[in-house]
């Protein structure tokens, strides 16, 4: 996706067709469907829409779950990718601003494009700042819990120790429940994988048995063909030997005998 956008962003720097002179000045302008800027803008906007949808999921997900951590990493990575793409578009706009007429643009269009990139930057920066603040908050809470567990018992009153102990127990219970849920999911996935492997193994055995049976049949057929071929060679040699001994006269007599035999069989089959 990034490579595709990179190629299209490079096309933004290519100038639009320059005016042609054929007796009078004729200005050519690209339509939005032909302008690479609008193609890149549409793809980047789709990425921003997906980023915002993921951000809404992140906001609704509890911060003490593995899914929240995964969504945080995904959001940061997407923000960096989109920011790089918008920065590249900004560079192409700056290049076009040096000589707008060469690129078939005017000041209104340039301001419109710059406004869009600024809005895109603000959207991405807002999401990234919120996610990073959430991650820092979680890391700070985790560090605080670790420090509290290291401190000696005489540093706090009995009531404070009781409250912190209760909080620690809740945190540990929550983490334990999360781990148990992850282990349960892994067990279910392993069970499904085991069943799939067993099914594939059964199919493999069936295919092996079928191939073994076909191989046996082919072997028997090959032997029968070899035997038949040997017999046919023997008959051909005997016939050639008989024909050679009989000579021309004997061959005519044999031919006449066969014709007579054919006539007799024809009469018996069709006329009786």
Tab-separated table of C-alpha atoms in Angstrom:
chain	number	residue	atom	x	y	z
A	1	UNK	CA	0.000	0.000	0.000
A	2	UNK	CA	2.790	2.455	0.926
A	3	UNK	CA	4.766	1.588	-2.239
A	4	UNK	CA	1.686	2.209	-4.374
A	5	UNK	CA	1.065	5.584	-2.716
A	6	UNK	CA	4.755	6.452	-3.080
A	7	UNK	CA	4.593	5.898	-6.860
A	8	UNK	CA	1.430	7.973	-7.138
A	9	UNK	CA	2.887	10.756	-4.988
A	10	UNK	CA	5.878	10.905	-7.329
A	11	UNK	CA	3.423	11.414	-10.195
A	12	UNK	CA	2.186	14.580	-8.484
A	13	UNK	CA	5.520	16.228	-9.305
A	14	UNK	CA	5.057	15.564	-13.025
A	15	UNK	CA	3.682	18.691	-14.703
A	16	UNK	CA	0.336	18.644	-16.433
A	17	UNK	CA	0.290	19.022	-20.204
A	18	UNK	CA	1.701	22.411	-21.151
A	19	UNK	CA	-0.352	24.772	-23.301
A	20	UNK	CA	-0.185	24.195	-27.046
A	21	UNK	CA	-0.193	26.930	-29.633
A	22	UNK	CA	-2.089	26.308	-32.878
A	23	UNK	CA	-2.811	29.822	-34.093
A	24	UNK	CA	-4.259	30.722	-30.672
A	25	UNK	CA	-3.476	29.750	-27.041
A	26	UNK	CA	-5.358	26.665	-25.867
A	27	UNK	CA	-5.147	25.779	-22.161
A	28	UNK	CA	-5.476	22.116	-21.145
A	29	UNK	CA	-6.556	21.206	-17.645
A	30	UNK	CA	-6.742	17.782	-16.028
A	31	UNK	CA	-10.027	16.684	-14.515
A	32	UNK	CA	-10.067	15.532	-10.832
A	33	UNK	CA	-10.357	11.941	-12.044
A	34	UNK	CA	-7.090	12.363	-14.003
A	35	UNK	CA	-5.197	14.443	-11.428
A	36	UNK	CA	-2.824	12.200	-9.379
A	37	UNK	CA	-3.399	14.456	-6.347
A	38	UNK	CA	-7.036	13.440	-6.056
A	39	UNK	CA	-6.194	9.756	-6.520
A	40	UNK	CA	-3.622	9.912	-3.701
A	41	UNK	CA	-5.942	12.068	-1.591
A	42	UNK	CA	-8.735	9.484	-1.872
A	43	UNK	CA	-6.475	6.629	-0.794
A	44	UNK	CA	-4.995	8.613	2.122
A	45	UNK	CA	-8.490	9.665	3.238
A	46	UNK	CA	-9.552	5.998	3.231
A	47	UNK	CA	-6.562	5.223	5.453
A	48	UNK	CA	-7.553	8.075	7.800
A	49	UNK	CA	-11.136	6.770	7.981
A	50	UNK	CA	-9.851	3.303	8.898
A	51	UNK	CA	-7.509	4.888	11.454
A	52	UNK	CA	-10.427	6.722	13.102
A	53	UNK	CA	-12.510	3.517	13.198
A	54	UNK	CA	-9.631	1.690	14.907
A	55	UNK	CA	-9.241	4.614	17.308
A	56	UNK	CA	-12.907	4.335	18.331
A	57	UNK	CA	-12.368	0.619	19.033
A	58	UNK	CA	-9.292	1.520	21.076
A	59	UNK	CA	-11.311	3.973	23.163
A	60	UNK	CA	-13.986	1.340	23.918
A	61	UNK	CA	-11.464	-1.399	24.789
A	62	UNK	CA	-10.397	-1.789	28.464
A	63	UNK	CA	-6.807	-0.703	28.970
A	64	UNK	CA	-5.849	-3.821	30.930
A	65	UNK	CA	-6.332	-6.213	28.009
A	66	UNK	CA	-3.988	-7.524	25.372
A	67	UNK	CA	-6.276	-6.228	22.614
A	68	UNK	CA	-5.797	-2.653	23.887
A	69	UNK	CA	-2.014	-3.027	23.674
A	70	UNK	CA	-2.285	-4.476	20.151
A	71	UNK	CA	-4.577	-1.658	18.990
A	72	UNK	CA	-2.208	0.937	20.481
A	73	UNK	CA	0.727	-0.398	18.473
A	74	UNK	CA	-1.408	-0.589	15.316
A	75	UNK	CA	-2.569	3.023	15.728
A	76	UNK	CA	0.962	4.373	16.236
A	77	UNK	CA	2.224	2.506	13.150
A	78	UNK	CA	-0.704	3.726	11.010
A	79	UNK	CA	-0.193	7.324	12.197
A	80	UNK	CA	3.469	7.240	11.163
A	81	UNK	CA	2.600	5.805	7.739
A	82	UNK	CA	-0.160	8.329	7.026
A	83	UNK	CA	1.965	11.235	8.297
A	84	UNK	CA	4.746	10.279	5.871
A	85	UNK	CA	2.292	10.149	2.956
A	86	UNK	CA	0.772	13.554	3.795
A	87	UNK	CA	4.269	15.046	4.157
A	88	UNK	CA	5.126	13.834	0.650
A	89	UNK	CA	1.934	15.399	-0.718
A	90	UNK	CA	2.880	18.655	1.040
A	91	UNK	CA	6.241	18.599	-0.740
A	92	UNK	CA	4.585	18.219	-4.144
A	93	UNK	CA	2.231	21.116	-3.360
A	94	UNK	CA	5.240	23.283	-2.473
A	95	UNK	CA	6.859	22.399	-5.788
A	96	UNK	CA	3.663	23.238	-7.708
A	97	UNK	CA	3.326	26.561	-5.822
A	98	UNK	CA	6.559	27.819	-7.397
A	99	UNK	CA	4.974	27.896	-10.853
A	100	UNK	CA	1.229	27.078	-10.665
A	101	UNK	CA	0.524	27.831	-14.331
A	102	UNK	CA	3.044	25.219	-15.476
A	103	UNK	CA	1.103	22.601	-13.513
A	104	UNK	CA	-2.285	23.867	-14.629
A	105	UNK	CA	-3.235	25.134	-11.161
A	106	UNK	CA	-4.390	28.391	-9.615
A	107	UNK	CA	-4.084	29.951	-6.157
A	108	UNK	CA	-7.537	28.761	-5.084
A	109	UNK	CA	-6.720	25.141	-5.902
A	110	UNK	CA	-3.357	25.357	-4.113
A	111	UNK	CA	-5.000	26.772	-0.962
A	112	UNK	CA	-7.624	24.044	-1.138
A	113	UNK	CA	-4.979	21.311	-1.324
A	114	UNK	CA	-2.882	22.840	1.454
A	115	UNK	CA	-5.976	23.096	3.653
A	116	UNK	CA	-6.706	19.406	3.189
A	117	UNK	CA	-3.163	18.340	4.111
A	118	UNK	CA	-3.289	20.545	7.210
A	119	UNK	CA	-6.575	18.952	8.278
A	120	UNK	CA	-5.150	15.470	7.674
A	121	UNK	CA	-2.092	16.325	9.791
A	122	UNK	CA	-4.301	17.559	12.631
A	123	UNK	CA	-6.460	14.417	12.583
A	124	UNK	CA	-3.450	12.086	12.658
A	125	UNK	CA	-1.583	14.125	15.301
A	126	UNK	CA	-4.647	14.223	17.573
A	127	UNK	CA	-5.056	10.454	17.466
A	128	UNK	CA	-1.346	9.808	17.964
A	129	UNK	CA	-1.122	12.234	20.914
A	130	UNK	CA	-4.134	10.617	22.607
A	131	UNK	CA	-2.793	7.079	22.149
A	132	UNK	CA	0.691	7.974	23.382
A	133	UNK	CA	-0.809	9.708	26.433
A	134	UNK	CA	-2.847	6.593	27.189
A	135	UNK	CA	0.212	4.370	26.898
A	136	UNK	CA	2.220	6.656	29.184
A	137	UNK	CA	-0.592	6.606	31.731
A	138	UNK	CA	-0.724	2.814	31.769
A	139	UNK	CA	3.069	2.573	32.037
A	140	UNK	CA	3.012	5.089	34.908
A	141	UNK	CA	0.373	3.096	36.785
A	142	UNK	CA	2.329	-0.102	36.271
A	143	UNK	CA	5.533	1.548	37.517
A	144	UNK	CA	3.696	2.923	40.562
A	145	UNK	CA	2.423	-0.532	41.455
A	146	UNK	CA	5.917	-1.949	41.154
A	147	UNK	CA	7.379	0.787	43.375
A	148	UNK	CA	4.679	0.293	45.994
A	149	UNK	CA	5.413	-3.420	46.104
A	150	UNK	CA	9.126	-2.679	46.715
A	151	UNK	CA	8.598	-0.211	49.601
A	152	UNK	CA	8.865	-1.514	53.216
A	153	UNK	CA	5.697	-1.925	55.233
A	154	UNK	CA	6.606	0.722	57.881
A	155	UNK	CA	6.509	3.531	55.300
A	156	UNK	CA	2.698	3.599	55.245
A	157	UNK	CA	-0.087	3.570	57.830
A	158	UNK	CA	-2.075	0.432	58.297
A	159	UNK	CA	-5.133	1.776	56.454
A	160	UNK	CA	-3.058	2.912	53.477
A	161	UNK	CA	-1.380	-0.487	53.320
A	162	UNK	CA	-4.779	-2.137	53.325
A	163	UNK	CA	-6.022	0.032	50.422
A	164	UNK	CA	-2.889	-0.538	48.365
A	165	UNK	CA	-3.067	-4.234	49.106
A	166	UNK	CA	-6.661	-4.264	47.918
A	167	UNK	CA	-5.697	-2.405	44.731
A	168	UNK	CA	-2.812	-4.772	44.137
A	169	UNK	CA	-5.093	-7.765	44.620
A	170	UNK	CA	-7.575	-6.325	42.111
A	171	UNK	CA	-4.809	-5.639	39.613
A	172	UNK	CA	-3.335	-9.118	40.027
A	173	UNK	CA	-6.794	-10.699	39.748
A	174	UNK	CA	-7.485	-8.736	36.562
A	175	UNK	CA	-4.147	-9.735	35.066
A	176	UNK	CA	-4.763	-13.349	36.111
A	177	UNK	CA	-8.195	-13.345	34.478
A	178	UNK	CA	-6.686	-11.926	31.308
A	179	UNK	CA	-3.987	-14.576	31.250
A	180	UNK	CA	-6.535	-17.338	31.896
A	181	UNK	CA	-8.691	-16.018	29.036
A	182	UNK	CA	-5.698	-15.977	26.690
A	183	UNK	CA	-4.726	-19.512	27.756
A	184	UNK	CA	-8.307	-20.703	27.194
A	185	UNK	CA	-8.350	-19.186	23.715
A	186	UNK	CA	-5.004	-20.794	22.907
A	187	UNK	CA	-6.295	-24.182	24.125
A	188	UNK	CA	-9.367	-23.865	21.913
A	189	UNK	CA	-7.246	-22.926	18.920
A	190	UNK	CA	-4.904	-25.854	19.613
A	191	UNK	CA	-7.897	-28.226	19.844
A	192	UNK	CA	-9.203	-26.971	16.502
A	193	UNK	CA	-5.740	-27.315	14.991
A	194	UNK	CA	-5.459	-30.866	16.348
A	195	UNK	CA	-8.814	-31.818	14.830
A	196	UNK	CA	-7.781	-30.326	11.494
A	197	UNK	CA	-4.499	-32.266	11.554
A	198	UNK	CA	-6.378	-35.487	12.337
A	199	UNK	CA	-8.793	-34.902	9.463
A	200	UNK	CA	-5.927	-34.179	7.099
A	201	UNK	CA	-4.139	-37.310	8.332
A	202	UNK	CA	-7.255	-39.426	7.690
A	203	UNK	CA	-7.589	-37.985	4.197
A	204	UNK	CA	-3.896	-38.701	3.576
A	205	UNK	CA	-4.309	-42.360	4.634
A	206	UNK	CA	-7.357	-42.737	2.387
A	207	UNK	CA	-5.447	-41.286	-0.565
A	208	UNK	CA	-2.502	-43.603	0.203
A	209	UNK	CA	-4.770	-46.679	0.254
A	210	UNK	CA	-6.430	-45.614	-2.992
A	211	UNK	CA	-3.074	-45.058	-4.691
A	212	UNK	CA	-1.807	-48.436	-3.438
A	213	UNK	CA	-4.879	-50.181	-4.867
A	214	UNK	CA	-4.517	-48.409	-8.211
A	215	UNK	CA	-0.820	-49.258	-8.314
A	216	UNK	CA	-1.641	-52.931	-7.750
A	217	UNK	CA	-4.257	-52.881	-10.535
A	218	UNK	CA	-1.812	-51.197	-12.916
A	219	UNK	CA	0.820	-53.805	-12.074
A	220	UNK	CA	-1.566	-56.652	-12.858
A	221	UNK	CA	-2.671	-54.969	-16.082
A	222	UNK	CA	0.953	-54.512	-17.112
A	223	UNK	CA	1.647	-58.216	-16.557
A	224	UNK	CA	-1.425	-59.223	-18.586
A	225	UNK	CA	-0.422	-56.909	-21.424
A	226	UNK	CA	3.086	-58.330	-21.399
A	227	UNK	CA	1.718	-61.918	-21.524
A	228	UNK	CA	-0.702	-61.039	-24.343
A	229	UNK	CA	2.079	-59.339	-26.278
A	230	UNK	CA	4.278	-62.425	-25.959
A	231	UNK	CA	1.465	-64.672	-27.169
A	232	UNK	CA	0.721	-62.381	-30.102
A	233	UNK	CA	4.387	-62.374	-31.103
A	234	UNK	CA	4.408	-66.179	-30.949
A	235	UNK	CA	1.267	-66.453	-33.129
A	236	UNK	CA	2.673	-63.987	-35.658
A	237	UNK	CA	5.899	-65.987	-35.903
A	238	UNK	CA	3.977	-69.253	-36.352
A	239	UNK	CA	1.758	-67.753	-39.052
A	240	UNK	CA	4.782	-66.335	-40.852
A	241	UNK	CA	6.473	-69.739	-40.677
A	242	UNK	CA	3.369	-71.526	-42.025
A	243	UNK	CA	2.994	-68.993	-44.838
A	244	UNK	CA	6.624	-69.387	-45.764
A	245	UNK	CA	6.403	-73.190	-45.893
A	246	UNK	CA	3.123	-73.227	-47.801
A	247	UNK	CA	4.400	-71.082	-50.661
A	248	UNK	CA	2.185	-69.238	-53.144
A	249	UNK	CA	-0.020	-72.247	-53.905
A	250	UNK	CA	-0.625	-73.010	-50.291
A	251	UNK	CA	-1.455	-69.379	-49.606
A	252	UNK	CA	-4.136	-69.373	-52.306
A	253	UNK	CA	-5.558	-72.606	-50.951
A	254	UNK	CA	-5.639	-71.151	-47.431
A	255	UNK	CA	-7.294	-67.996	-48.692
A	256	UNK	CA	-9.920	-70.036	-50.555
A	257	UNK	CA	-10.538	-72.123	-47.458
A	258	UNK	CA	-11.081	-69.024	-45.361
A	259	UNK	CA	-13.484	-67.545	-47.938
A	260	UNK	CA	-15.444	-70.796	-48.002
A	261	UNK	CA	-15.549	-70.880	-44.224
A	262	UNK	CA	-16.825	-67.288	-44.165
A	263	UNK	CA	-19.611	-68.142	-46.658
A	264	UNK	CA	-20.712	-71.139	-44.589
A	265	UNK	CA	-20.775	-69.096	-41.375
A	266	UNK	CA	-22.737	-66.299	-43.160
A	267	UNK	CA	-25.352	-68.775	-44.370
A	268	UNK	CA	-25.671	-70.397	-40.958
A	269	UNK	CA	-26.050	-67.086	-39.151
A	270	UNK	CA	-28.236	-64.997	-41.488
A	271	UNK	CA	-30.120	-67.510	-43.658
A	272	UNK	CA	-31.144	-70.173	-41.204
